[in-house]
mmCIF file of C-alpha atoms in Angstrom:
data_model
loop_
_atom_site.group_PDB
_atom_site.id
_atom_site.type_symbol
_atom_site.label_atom_id
_atom_site.label_comp_id
_atom_site.label_asym_id
_atom_site.label_seq_id
_atom_site.Cartn_x
_atom_site.Cartn_y
_atom_site.Cartn_z
ATOM 1 C CA MET A 1 -39.920 -8.424 -18.599
ATOM 2 C CA ALA A 2 -37.397 -7.492 -15.947
ATOM 3 C CA THR A 3 -35.817 -4.408 -14.502
ATOM 4 C CA LEU A 4 -32.033 -4.645 -14.582
ATOM 5 C CA LEU A 5 -30.075 -1.802 -13.055
ATOM 6 C CA SER A 6 -26.392 -1.246 -12.379
ATOM 7 C CA PRO A 7 -25.883 -0.105 -8.782
ATOM 8 C CA LEU A 8 -23.177 2.303 -7.710
ATOM 9 C CA PHE A 9 -20.672 1.503 -5.006
ATOM 10 C CA SER A 10 -19.184 3.781 -2.394
ATOM 11 C CA PHE A 11 -17.375 2.476 0.641
ATOM 12 C CA THR A 12 -14.512 3.520 2.841
ATOM 13 C CA CYS A 13 -13.265 1.910 5.997
ATOM 14 C CA GLN A 14 -11.059 3.554 8.574
ATOM 15 C CA ASN A 15 -7.646 2.440 9.701
ATOM 16 C CA PRO A 16 -6.354 4.603 12.560
ATOM 17 C CA ARG A 17 -2.731 5.355 11.940
ATOM 18 C CA SER A 18 -1.621 7.614 14.743
ATOM 19 C CA HIS A 19 1.320 9.763 15.596
ATOM 20 C CA LEU A 20 2.087 10.517 19.204
ATOM 21 C CA LEU A 21 2.621 13.969 20.597
ATOM 22 C CA LEU A 22 4.395 13.753 23.954
ATOM 23 C CA PRO A 23 3.758 16.408 26.606
ATOM 24 C CA THR A 24 6.759 17.166 28.790
ATOM 25 C CA PHE A 25 7.330 18.705 32.175
ATOM 26 C CA ARG A 26 10.681 20.257 32.978
ATOM 27 C CA ARG A 27 12.516 20.832 36.212
ATOM 28 C CA ARG A 28 15.490 23.119 36.510
ATOM 29 C CA THR A 29 18.431 22.725 38.870
ATOM 30 C CA GLN A 30 21.596 24.743 38.938
ATOM 31 C CA THR A 31 25.175 24.004 39.958
ATOM 32 C CA GLN A 32 28.225 26.232 40.044
ATOM 33 C CA ASP A 33 29.357 26.038 36.410
ATOM 34 C CA LYS A 34 26.642 24.152 34.535
ATOM 35 C CA LYS A 35 22.883 23.867 34.420
ATOM 36 C CA THR A 36 20.907 20.610 34.502
ATOM 37 C CA ILE A 37 17.533 20.045 32.850
ATOM 38 C CA THR A 38 15.528 16.990 33.875
ATOM 39 C CA VAL A 39 12.620 15.823 31.704
ATOM 40 C CA ARG A 40 10.265 13.270 33.204
ATOM 41 C CA ILE A 41 7.871 11.308 30.952
ATOM 42 C CA ASN A 42 5.181 8.829 32.036
ATOM 43 C CA CYS A 43 4.500 5.910 29.705
ATOM 44 C CA ASN A 44 3.156 2.375 29.766
ATOM 45 C CA CYS A 45 6.148 0.582 28.270
ATOM 46 C CA ARG A 46 7.613 -2.295 30.222
ATOM 47 C CA SER A 47 11.162 -2.011 28.965
ATOM 48 C CA ILE A 48 13.211 0.617 27.188
ATOM 49 C CA ASN A 49 16.020 -0.775 25.051
ATOM 50 C CA SER A 50 18.122 2.379 24.703
ATOM 51 C CA THR A 51 20.706 4.484 26.454
ATOM 52 C CA ILE A 52 18.032 6.143 28.583
ATOM 53 C CA SER A 53 18.618 5.382 32.249
ATOM 54 C CA GLN A 54 15.582 4.066 34.092
ATOM 55 C CA GLU A 55 15.330 5.494 37.579
ATOM 56 C CA GLN A 56 13.470 2.600 39.099
ATOM 57 C CA LYS A 57 13.173 -0.938 37.764
ATOM 58 C CA GLY A 58 9.583 -1.887 37.064
ATOM 59 C CA SER A 59 8.355 1.678 37.257
ATOM 60 C CA LYS A 60 6.420 3.370 34.503
ATOM 61 C CA THR A 61 8.400 6.585 34.930
ATOM 62 C CA PHE A 62 11.852 7.272 33.556
ATOM 63 C CA GLY A 63 13.942 10.394 33.405
ATOM 64 C CA LEU A 64 16.395 12.013 31.027
ATOM 65 C CA ARG A 65 19.124 14.241 32.404
ATOM 66 C CA PHE A 66 20.989 16.678 30.162
ATOM 67 C CA HIS A 67 23.906 18.873 31.182
ATOM 68 C CA VAL A 68 23.793 22.091 29.207
ATOM 69 C CA PRO A 69 26.787 24.336 29.909
ATOM 70 C CA ASN A 70 26.728 28.082 29.353
ATOM 71 C CA PHE A 71 23.003 28.226 28.466
ATOM 72 C CA SER A 72 20.408 30.370 30.082
ATOM 73 C CA CYS A 73 17.374 28.415 31.169
ATOM 74 C CA ASP A 74 14.750 30.479 29.431
ATOM 75 C CA ILE A 75 12.318 28.755 27.089
ATOM 76 C CA ASP A 76 13.589 30.180 23.814
ATOM 77 C CA ASN A 77 17.117 28.864 24.270
ATOM 78 C CA LEU A 78 15.940 25.410 25.307
ATOM 79 C CA LYS A 79 13.738 24.611 22.297
ATOM 80 C CA GLY A 80 16.509 22.622 20.657
ATOM 81 C CA VAL A 81 17.019 20.538 23.788
ATOM 82 C CA PHE A 82 13.351 19.667 24.051
ATOM 83 C CA ALA A 83 13.276 18.747 20.364
ATOM 84 C CA ILE A 84 16.133 16.292 20.927
ATOM 85 C CA VAL A 85 14.300 14.811 23.917
ATOM 86 C CA LEU A 86 11.145 14.205 21.891
ATOM 87 C CA ILE A 87 13.070 12.636 19.016
ATOM 88 C CA ILE A 88 14.839 10.226 21.379
ATOM 89 C CA LEU A 89 11.580 9.276 23.078
ATOM 90 C CA GLN A 90 9.707 8.640 19.836
ATOM 91 C CA THR A 91 12.605 6.510 18.589
ATOM 92 C CA ALA A 92 13.113 4.498 21.763
ATOM 93 C CA THR A 93 9.554 3.957 22.931
ATOM 94 C CA PRO A 94 7.279 1.210 21.464
ATOM 95 C CA PHE A 95 4.082 2.766 20.120
ATOM 96 C CA PRO A 96 1.166 3.131 20.257
ATOM 97 C CA LEU A 97 0.813 3.758 23.991
ATOM 98 C CA ASN A 98 -2.382 3.295 25.970
ATOM 99 C CA GLU A 99 -4.297 5.976 27.838
ATOM 100 C CA ILE A 100 -2.991 8.811 25.726
ATOM 101 C CA GLY A 101 -5.806 9.063 23.216
ATOM 102 C CA LYS A 102 -6.102 12.803 23.761
ATOM 103 C CA TRP A 103 -2.658 13.273 22.199
ATOM 104 C CA PHE A 104 -3.446 11.412 18.938
ATOM 105 C CA ILE A 105 -3.979 13.227 15.693
ATOM 106 C CA SER A 106 -7.007 12.459 13.506
ATOM 107 C CA PRO A 107 -7.099 8.863 12.188
ATOM 108 C CA ALA A 108 -6.064 8.188 8.620
ATOM 109 C CA ASN A 109 -8.581 6.729 6.186
ATOM 110 C CA ALA A 110 -7.531 3.591 4.347
ATOM 111 C CA VAL A 111 -9.058 0.694 2.453
ATOM 112 C CA LEU A 112 -7.741 -2.652 3.702
ATOM 113 C CA TYR A 113 -7.701 -5.563 1.265
ATOM 114 C CA SER A 114 -5.727 -8.730 1.845
ATOM 115 C CA PRO A 115 -7.303 -11.487 -0.244
ATOM 116 C CA ASN A 116 -7.548 -15.003 1.083
ATOM 117 C CA THR A 117 -5.752 -17.106 -1.524
ATOM 118 C CA LYS A 118 -7.781 -20.220 -0.610
ATOM 119 C CA VAL A 119 -11.009 -18.675 -1.883
ATOM 120 C CA PRO A 120 -11.702 -18.848 -5.647
ATOM 121 C CA ARG A 121 -12.213 -15.422 -7.194
ATOM 122 C CA THR A 122 -14.187 -16.437 -10.290
ATOM 123 C CA GLY A 123 -17.219 -18.612 -10.800
ATOM 124 C CA GLU A 124 -15.272 -20.798 -13.217
ATOM 125 C CA VAL A 125 -12.637 -21.652 -10.607
ATOM 126 C CA ALA A 126 -15.242 -22.175 -7.881
ATOM 127 C CA LEU A 127 -17.252 -24.586 -10.034
ATOM 128 C CA ARG A 128 -14.138 -26.500 -11.050
ATOM 129 C CA ARG A 129 -13.053 -26.983 -7.441
ATOM 130 C CA ALA A 130 -16.573 -28.039 -6.467
ATOM 131 C CA ILE A 131 -16.500 -31.164 -8.649
ATOM 132 C CA PRO A 132 -16.178 -34.289 -6.441
ATOM 133 C CA ALA A 133 -13.250 -35.629 -8.453
ATOM 134 C CA ASN A 134 -11.176 -38.689 -7.632
ATOM 135 C CA PRO A 135 -7.718 -38.217 -6.041
ATOM 136 C CA ILE A 136 -5.860 -38.727 -9.324
ATOM 137 C CA MET A 137 -7.686 -35.918 -11.103
ATOM 138 C CA LYS A 138 -7.497 -33.676 -8.041
ATOM 139 C CA SER A 139 -3.737 -34.142 -7.897
ATOM 140 C CA MET A 140 -3.337 -33.014 -11.512
ATOM 141 C CA GLN A 141 -5.704 -30.112 -10.937
ATOM 142 C CA ASP A 142 -3.847 -28.936 -7.831
ATOM 143 C CA SER A 143 -0.498 -28.993 -9.650
ATOM 144 C CA LEU A 144 -1.830 -26.801 -12.438
ATOM 145 C CA GLU A 145 -3.718 -24.415 -10.178
ATOM 146 C CA ASP A 146 -0.458 -23.742 -8.369
ATOM 147 C CA ILE A 147 0.801 -22.185 -11.619
ATOM 148 C CA PHE A 148 -1.989 -19.595 -11.493
ATOM 149 C CA TYR A 149 -0.535 -18.357 -8.223
ATOM 150 C CA LEU A 150 3.026 -18.348 -9.584
ATOM 151 C CA LEU A 151 1.948 -16.283 -12.597
ATOM 152 C CA ARG A 152 1.006 -13.432 -10.263
ATOM 153 C CA PHE A 153 4.649 -12.738 -9.487
ATOM 154 C CA PRO A 154 5.244 -9.278 -11.003
ATOM 155 C CA GLN A 155 8.810 -9.617 -12.305
ATOM 156 C CA ARG A 156 10.915 -12.772 -12.250
ATOM 157 C CA LYS A 157 8.378 -15.524 -12.498
ATOM 158 C CA PRO A 158 9.465 -18.952 -11.189
ATOM 159 C CA TYR A 159 9.259 -20.774 -14.512
ATOM 160 C CA GLY A 160 11.365 -23.616 -13.145
ATOM 161 C CA THR A 161 8.740 -24.358 -10.510
ATOM 162 C CA MET A 162 6.027 -24.139 -13.170
ATOM 163 C CA GLU A 163 7.854 -26.708 -15.298
ATOM 164 C CA GLY A 164 7.946 -29.042 -12.320
ATOM 165 C CA ASP A 165 4.190 -28.678 -11.807
ATOM 166 C CA VAL A 166 3.446 -29.494 -15.456
ATOM 167 C CA LYS A 167 5.838 -32.456 -15.429
ATOM 168 C CA ASN A 168 4.054 -33.790 -12.363
ATOM 169 C CA ALA A 169 0.652 -33.459 -14.052
ATOM 170 C CA LEU A 170 1.963 -35.115 -17.231
ATOM 171 C CA GLN A 171 3.471 -37.984 -15.267
ATOM 172 C CA ILE A 172 0.182 -38.617 -13.464
ATOM 173 C CA ALA A 173 -1.848 -38.387 -16.684
ATOM 174 C CA THR A 174 0.340 -40.865 -18.608
ATOM 175 C CA LYS A 175 0.888 -43.277 -15.728
ATOM 176 C CA GLU A 176 -2.776 -43.410 -14.688
ATOM 177 C CA GLN A 177 -4.381 -43.436 -18.155
ATOM 178 C CA ASP A 178 -6.269 -46.675 -17.557
ATOM 179 C CA LEU A 179 -7.774 -45.415 -14.309
ATOM 180 C CA ILE A 180 -8.645 -42.003 -15.758
ATOM 181 C CA VAL A 181 -10.407 -43.347 -18.838
ATOM 182 C CA GLY A 182 -11.671 -46.495 -17.122
ATOM 183 C CA SER A 183 -13.657 -44.547 -14.536
ATOM 184 C CA ILE A 184 -15.796 -42.946 -17.263
ATOM 185 C CA PRO A 185 -19.183 -44.628 -17.946
ATOM 186 C CA LEU A 186 -19.338 -46.758 -21.071
ATOM 187 C CA ASN A 187 -21.738 -44.457 -22.918
ATOM 188 C CA MET A 188 -19.313 -41.539 -22.365
ATOM 189 C CA LYS A 189 -16.103 -43.500 -23.004
ATOM 190 C CA GLU A 190 -15.521 -42.170 -26.522
ATOM 191 C CA LYS A 191 -15.941 -38.575 -25.393
ATOM 192 C CA GLY A 192 -13.663 -39.221 -22.434
ATOM 193 C CA LEU A 193 -10.894 -40.704 -24.587
ATOM 194 C CA GLU A 194 -11.097 -37.717 -26.907
ATOM 195 C CA LEU A 195 -10.720 -35.336 -23.959
ATOM 196 C CA TYR A 196 -7.823 -37.353 -22.558
ATOM 197 C CA ASN A 197 -5.879 -37.229 -25.833
ATOM 198 C CA TYR A 198 -6.510 -33.506 -26.089
ATOM 199 C CA LEU A 199 -5.259 -33.022 -22.526
ATOM 200 C CA ILE A 200 -1.950 -34.684 -23.380
ATOM 201 C CA ASN A 201 -1.237 -33.571 -26.947
ATOM 202 C CA GLY A 202 -3.921 -31.031 -27.831
ATOM 203 C CA GLU A 203 -3.244 -27.465 -28.892
ATOM 204 C CA GLY A 204 -4.103 -26.217 -25.406
ATOM 205 C CA GLY A 205 -2.998 -29.344 -23.562
ATOM 206 C CA LEU A 206 -0.192 -30.147 -21.159
ATOM 207 C CA GLN A 207 2.519 -30.445 -23.829
ATOM 208 C CA SER A 208 1.613 -27.020 -25.208
ATOM 209 C CA LEU A 209 1.599 -25.634 -21.683
ATOM 210 C CA PHE A 210 5.072 -27.057 -21.047
ATOM 211 C CA GLU A 211 6.444 -25.495 -24.248
ATOM 212 C CA SER A 212 4.967 -22.077 -23.439
ATOM 213 C CA ILE A 213 6.612 -22.205 -20.002
ATOM 214 C CA LYS A 214 9.976 -22.996 -21.612
ATOM 215 C CA GLU A 215 9.448 -19.978 -23.883
ATOM 216 C CA LYS A 216 8.724 -17.886 -20.769
ATOM 217 C CA ASP A 217 5.690 -16.335 -22.422
ATOM 218 C CA PRO A 218 3.198 -15.531 -19.616
ATOM 219 C CA ASP A 219 0.320 -14.869 -22.020
ATOM 220 C CA LYS A 220 0.679 -18.262 -23.690
ATOM 221 C CA VAL A 221 1.137 -19.916 -20.315
ATOM 222 C CA SER A 222 -2.093 -18.401 -19.010
ATOM 223 C CA LYS A 223 -4.038 -19.383 -22.137
ATOM 224 C CA ASN A 224 -2.795 -22.985 -22.227
ATOM 225 C CA LEU A 225 -3.191 -23.325 -18.468
ATOM 226 C CA SER A 226 -6.860 -22.329 -18.638
ATOM 227 C CA SER A 227 -7.415 -24.758 -21.507
ATOM 228 C CA SER A 228 -5.765 -27.658 -19.651
ATOM 229 C CA LEU A 229 -7.746 -27.024 -16.472
ATOM 230 C CA GLU A 230 -10.983 -26.812 -18.445
ATOM 231 C CA THR A 231 -10.232 -30.178 -20.063
ATOM 232 C CA ILE A 232 -9.503 -31.720 -16.661
ATOM 233 C CA ALA A 233 -12.815 -30.354 -15.358
ATOM 234 C CA GLN A 234 -14.705 -31.914 -18.279
ATOM 235 C CA LEU A 235 -13.076 -35.267 -17.598
ATOM 236 C CA GLU A 236 -13.997 -35.013 -13.931
ATOM 237 C CA LEU A 237 -17.631 -34.290 -14.802
ATOM 238 C CA LEU A 238 -17.749 -37.396 -16.999
ATOM 239 C CA GLN A 239 -16.371 -39.535 -14.163
ATOM 240 C CA VAL A 240 -18.925 -38.425 -11.545
ATOM 241 C CA SER A 241 -22.138 -40.420 -11.878
ATOM 242 C CA ASP A 242 -23.992 -39.446 -8.684
ATOM 243 C CA LEU A 243 -23.653 -37.582 -5.424
ATOM 244 C CA PRO A 244 -20.827 -38.954 -3.267
ATOM 245 C CA TYR A 245 -22.994 -38.673 -0.139
ATOM 246 C CA LEU A 246 -26.551 -39.398 1.008
ATOM 247 C CA LEU A 247 -29.087 -36.674 1.673
ATOM 248 C CA PRO A 248 -30.698 -36.511 5.129
ATOM 249 C CA GLN A 249 -33.816 -38.653 5.417
ATOM 250 C CA GLN A 250 -36.145 -35.710 6.066
ATOM 251 C CA TYR A 251 -35.242 -34.188 2.676
ATOM 252 C CA GLN A 252 -35.610 -37.314 0.548
ATOM 253 C CA ASP A 253 -38.911 -36.157 -0.983
ATOM 254 C CA PHE A 254 -37.584 -32.780 -2.150
ATOM 255 C CA PRO A 255 -36.459 -32.193 -5.754
ATOM 256 C CA ARG A 256 -32.713 -32.427 -6.157
ATOM 257 C CA LEU A 257 -30.027 -31.819 -8.748
ATOM 258 C CA THR A 258 -27.316 -34.489 -8.733
ATOM 259 C CA GLY A 259 -24.969 -32.845 -11.205
ATOM 260 C CA ARG A 260 -24.732 -29.650 -13.224
ATOM 261 C CA ALA A 261 -27.406 -27.733 -15.123
ATOM 262 C CA ILE A 262 -27.435 -24.525 -17.166
ATOM 263 C CA VAL A 263 -30.297 -22.035 -16.967
ATOM 264 C CA GLU A 264 -30.655 -19.098 -19.345
ATOM 265 C CA PHE A 265 -32.638 -15.981 -18.429
ATOM 266 C CA THR A 266 -33.757 -13.633 -21.180
ATOM 267 C CA VAL A 267 -34.202 -10.151 -19.724
ATOM 268 C CA GLU A 268 -35.469 -6.790 -20.942
ATOM 269 C CA LYS A 269 -35.134 -3.324 -19.485
ATOM 270 C CA ALA A 270 -38.298 -1.842 -18.027
ATOM 271 C CA ASP A 271 -37.813 1.441 -19.918
ATOM 272 C CA ASP A 272 -37.348 -0.393 -23.249
ATOM 273 C CA SER A 273 -33.786 0.907 -23.582
ATOM 274 C CA MET A 274 -31.125 -1.171 -25.290
ATOM 275 C CA PHE A 275 -28.414 -3.410 -23.861
ATOM 276 C CA SER A 276 -24.810 -2.858 -24.930
ATOM 277 C CA MET A 277 -23.477 -6.276 -25.893
ATOM 278 C CA SER A 278 -19.945 -7.013 -24.683
ATOM 279 C CA THR A 279 -19.438 -10.236 -26.659
ATOM 280 C CA ASN A 280 -20.782 -9.697 -30.168
ATOM 281 C CA GLY A 281 -20.842 -5.913 -30.058
ATOM 282 C CA GLY A 282 -23.762 -3.687 -30.948
ATOM 283 C CA ASN A 283 -26.973 -3.168 -29.008
ATOM 284 C CA GLY A 284 -29.947 -5.379 -28.296
ATOM 285 C CA LYS A 285 -33.352 -5.078 -26.676
ATOM 286 C CA THR A 286 -32.886 -8.342 -24.802
ATOM 287 C CA ALA A 287 -29.914 -9.918 -23.081
ATOM 288 C CA THR A 288 -29.226 -13.438 -21.866
ATOM 289 C CA ILE A 289 -27.937 -14.313 -18.411
ATOM 290 C CA LYS A 290 -26.511 -17.828 -18.266
ATOM 291 C CA VAL A 291 -26.400 -19.487 -14.839
ATOM 292 C CA VAL A 292 -24.548 -22.732 -14.063
ATOM 293 C CA LEU A 293 -26.274 -24.635 -11.245
ATOM 294 C CA ASP A 294 -24.122 -26.869 -9.046
ATOM 295 C CA GLY A 295 -25.947 -29.860 -7.630
ATOM 296 C CA TYR A 296 -22.780 -31.372 -6.182
ATOM 297 C CA SER A 297 -22.516 -28.747 -3.444
ATOM 298 C CA ALA A 298 -26.164 -27.668 -3.118
ATOM 299 C CA PRO A 299 -28.386 -30.467 -4.494
ATOM 300 C CA LEU A 300 -31.605 -29.390 -2.747
ATOM 301 C CA THR A 301 -31.273 -25.670 -3.420
ATOM 302 C CA ALA A 302 -30.207 -26.144 -7.037
ATOM 303 C CA GLY A 303 -32.906 -28.788 -7.568
ATOM 304 C CA ASN A 304 -35.643 -26.551 -6.196
ATOM 305 C CA PHE A 305 -34.463 -23.673 -8.383
ATOM 306 C CA ALA A 306 -34.334 -25.862 -11.501
ATOM 307 C CA LYS A 307 -37.878 -27.112 -10.851
ATOM 308 C CA LEU A 308 -39.147 -23.545 -10.462
ATOM 309 C CA VAL A 309 -37.557 -22.628 -13.793
ATOM 310 C CA ILE A 310 -39.155 -25.631 -15.496
ATOM 311 C CA ASP A 311 -42.538 -24.751 -13.967
ATOM 312 C CA GLY A 312 -42.274 -21.172 -15.285
ATOM 313 C CA ALA A 313 -42.259 -19.592 -11.830
ATOM 314 C CA TYR A 314 -39.794 -16.903 -12.932
ATOM 315 C CA ASP A 315 -41.451 -16.010 -16.232
ATOM 316 C CA GLY A 316 -42.265 -12.298 -16.226
ATOM 317 C CA VAL A 317 -40.665 -11.707 -12.825
ATOM 318 C CA LYS A 318 -39.063 -8.303 -12.283
ATOM 319 C CA LEU A 319 -35.527 -7.884 -11.043
ATOM 320 C CA LYS A 320 -34.790 -5.078 -8.627
ATOM 321 C CA SER A 321 -31.400 -3.652 -7.888
ATOM 322 C CA THR A 322 -29.879 -3.037 -4.473
ATOM 323 C CA GLU A 323 -26.429 -1.779 -3.575
ATOM 324 C CA GLN A 324 -24.800 -5.206 -3.722
ATOM 325 C CA ALA A 325 -27.268 -7.488 -5.470
ATOM 326 C CA ILE A 326 -29.898 -7.882 -8.165
ATOM 327 C CA LEU A 327 -32.884 -9.468 -6.442
ATOM 328 C CA SER A 328 -35.872 -11.287 -7.915
ATOM 329 C CA ASP A 329 -39.166 -9.660 -6.980
ATOM 330 C CA THR A 330 -40.756 -12.908 -5.799
ATOM 331 C CA GLU A 331 -40.819 -12.370 -2.051
ATOM 332 C CA GLY A 332 -44.586 -12.835 -1.788
ATOM 333 C CA ASN A 333 -44.799 -15.849 -4.077
ATOM 334 C CA ARG A 334 -45.850 -19.064 -2.369
ATOM 335 C CA VAL A 335 -44.229 -21.400 -4.876
ATOM 336 C CA GLY A 336 -41.285 -23.686 -4.278
ATOM 337 C CA PHE A 337 -40.214 -25.624 -1.229
ATOM 338 C CA SER A 338 -39.204 -24.110 2.075
ATOM 339 C CA LEU A 339 -35.657 -25.436 2.178
ATOM 340 C CA PRO A 340 -33.057 -25.230 4.937
ATOM 341 C CA ILE A 341 -29.904 -23.216 4.404
ATOM 342 C CA GLU A 342 -27.563 -25.562 2.540
ATOM 343 C CA ILE A 343 -23.811 -24.877 2.539
ATOM 344 C CA MET A 344 -21.000 -27.246 1.609
ATOM 345 C CA PRO A 345 -17.894 -26.398 3.687
ATOM 346 C CA ALA A 346 -14.492 -26.545 2.024
ATOM 347 C CA GLY A 347 -12.865 -29.848 2.903
ATOM 348 C CA GLY A 348 -16.198 -31.357 3.964
ATOM 349 C CA PHE A 349 -17.866 -34.500 2.657
ATOM 350 C CA GLU A 350 -21.485 -33.292 2.648
ATOM 351 C CA PRO A 351 -23.410 -30.027 3.008
ATOM 352 C CA PHE A 352 -24.398 -28.452 6.305
ATOM 353 C CA TYR A 353 -28.124 -27.854 6.790
ATOM 354 C CA ARG A 354 -29.836 -25.162 8.849
ATOM 355 C CA THR A 355 -26.494 -23.730 9.922
ATOM 356 C CA THR A 356 -24.125 -21.055 8.644
ATOM 357 C CA LEU A 357 -20.339 -20.948 8.546
ATOM 358 C CA ASN A 358 -18.107 -18.950 10.861
ATOM 359 C CA VAL A 359 -15.671 -17.416 8.411
ATOM 360 C CA GLN A 360 -13.692 -15.736 11.187
ATOM 361 C CA ASP A 361 -12.794 -19.190 12.520
ATOM 362 C CA GLY A 362 -11.553 -20.292 9.100
ATOM 363 C CA GLU A 363 -14.718 -22.023 7.857
ATOM 364 C CA LEU A 364 -15.033 -21.422 4.112
ATOM 365 C CA PRO A 365 -17.700 -22.621 1.658
ATOM 366 C CA VAL A 366 -16.987 -24.582 -1.505
ATOM 367 C CA LEU A 367 -19.209 -22.123 -3.391
ATOM 368 C CA PRO A 368 -18.236 -18.707 -2.001
ATOM 369 C CA LEU A 369 -20.533 -15.713 -2.103
ATOM 370 C CA SER A 370 -17.497 -13.451 -2.600
ATOM 371 C CA VAL A 371 -17.534 -13.878 -6.379
ATOM 372 C CA TYR A 372 -19.120 -11.416 -8.798
ATOM 373 C CA GLY A 373 -22.211 -13.126 -10.190
ATOM 374 C CA ALA A 374 -22.745 -15.649 -7.399
ATOM 375 C CA VAL A 375 -26.375 -16.846 -7.347
ATOM 376 C CA ALA A 376 -27.948 -17.572 -3.967
ATOM 377 C CA MET A 377 -31.342 -17.890 -2.320
ATOM 378 C CA ALA A 378 -32.547 -15.105 -0.060
ATOM 379 C CA HIS A 379 -33.309 -15.829 3.571
ATOM 380 C CA ASN A 380 -36.760 -16.940 4.617
ATOM 381 C CA PRO A 381 -38.371 -13.914 6.313
ATOM 382 C CA THR A 382 -39.874 -16.118 9.031
ATOM 383 C CA ALA A 383 -36.870 -18.370 9.806
ATOM 384 C CA ASP A 384 -33.203 -17.399 9.587
ATOM 385 C CA ASP A 385 -32.043 -20.985 9.164
ATOM 386 C CA PHE A 386 -34.220 -21.509 6.068
ATOM 387 C CA SER A 387 -33.965 -20.094 2.574
ATOM 388 C CA ALA A 388 -36.800 -18.328 0.806
ATOM 389 C CA PRO A 389 -38.898 -20.715 -1.338
ATOM 390 C CA SER A 390 -38.317 -18.828 -4.599
ATOM 391 C CA GLN A 391 -36.592 -15.471 -4.063
ATOM 392 C CA PHE A 392 -32.996 -15.475 -5.298
ATOM 393 C CA PHE A 393 -30.353 -12.873 -6.048
ATOM 394 C CA PHE A 394 -27.248 -12.256 -8.130
ATOM 395 C CA TYR A 395 -24.489 -11.048 -5.818
ATOM 396 C CA LEU A 396 -22.439 -8.119 -7.130
ATOM 397 C CA TYR A 397 -19.208 -8.700 -5.245
ATOM 398 C CA GLU A 398 -16.938 -5.697 -4.927
ATOM 399 C CA LYS A 399 -13.653 -5.918 -3.036
ATOM 400 C CA ARG A 400 -14.099 -2.371 -1.711
ATOM 401 C CA ASN A 401 -17.085 -3.680 0.243
ATOM 402 C CA ALA A 402 -15.206 -6.728 1.515
ATOM 403 C CA GLY A 403 -13.461 -7.407 4.782
ATOM 404 C CA LEU A 404 -9.752 -7.701 5.475
ATOM 405 C CA GLY A 405 -9.524 -11.182 3.962
ATOM 406 C CA GLY A 406 -11.228 -10.087 0.754
ATOM 407 C CA LEU A 407 -14.412 -11.894 1.792
ATOM 408 C CA SER A 408 -17.913 -10.503 1.822
ATOM 409 C CA PHE A 409 -19.248 -9.696 5.267
ATOM 410 C CA ASP A 410 -22.139 -12.062 4.400
ATOM 411 C CA GLU A 411 -19.852 -14.934 3.409
ATOM 412 C CA GLY A 412 -21.098 -18.277 4.678
ATOM 413 C CA GLN A 413 -24.582 -16.958 5.469
ATOM 414 C CA PHE A 414 -26.511 -17.833 2.273
ATOM 415 C CA SER A 415 -27.189 -20.915 0.157
ATOM 416 C CA VAL A 416 -25.077 -20.295 -2.949
ATOM 417 C CA PHE A 417 -25.980 -22.754 -5.700
ATOM 418 C CA GLY A 418 -24.367 -21.425 -8.881
ATOM 419 C CA TYR A 419 -22.752 -18.597 -10.806
ATOM 420 C CA ALA A 420 -23.851 -16.334 -13.636
#
């Protein structure tokens, strides 16, 4: 029996957007038939590209001189002149200026979100990109994934570019048929040939995708594109027989997962209330959470988790909800192995151990935490560079709680090993 709650989110970040109020000091001089008003403003700008004359090159002080005939120099009659001065200064001066914080109005509140397009935003995409596929399959996959980006264009979508991407994928698939099918193990050859034929001529294959692009139907394009990419992913999984790298010697005795596995959790609510089913409709007392474990990117972490599931370590465990995660209540359990943090960097050949990624420097994981439903191990309470032996969590990613690049502030800090 487990407690499953839905946390609420509330987050606002501040983006100071300031307007400058310029204080002025006036000096009056008088000639025979006209009056002169000089306004002197101090600022930190190095150059003023305007008609304002700078009194001294390199100085931080410049002056404006206005000749106002037939005006008395009292304040009421000069309001219009000062307004013109302020307008000219705000137009000509680069802002914001330093050392004038006392003249700023209150900062504006804003939520900043600029997603990093290199990071997958769904578990399906992340798992597909994590497969250690050969260059031929990767080339086809990259061509089709480019169409996903092109489909985001709001109005005139570049269907011509999409056609070129599909033609490229079709050319690779037909030209390299022997290598694609030949790299599949003999006992999987029949299944592989079936998938290959479906990829070329199937209802959701590349030919169907090409026709939907010619029809300029974005819904059909999206549907056939997802189907083609899923077929490519299945072919890639058949081709991979083992890990493409060796594990460190000190971890050779630990359990490992050298491929993919699916774990299903059956959960109940602690108050015996019903679940609202989104797939089949209706209500149910129990619900199933399906988790895909990825041993290609996190073989030790996924292997340890799979062994704990087989041993029944999570049977009857309660789930507790926090603001951004659903956490297993197994912190005190002494089961499982004490494993190092294990993170596969994007573009890397093997996972990093006992080290985290510096996202600010552009280091990104193959399995990002910034996906709703990411499954990761909690940190070991006694060592930051190790994961907890058995405590895991489902991450509830929300872009309102993310940084400027659309990434979680904890990205690259945990051992992510699958997605729910």
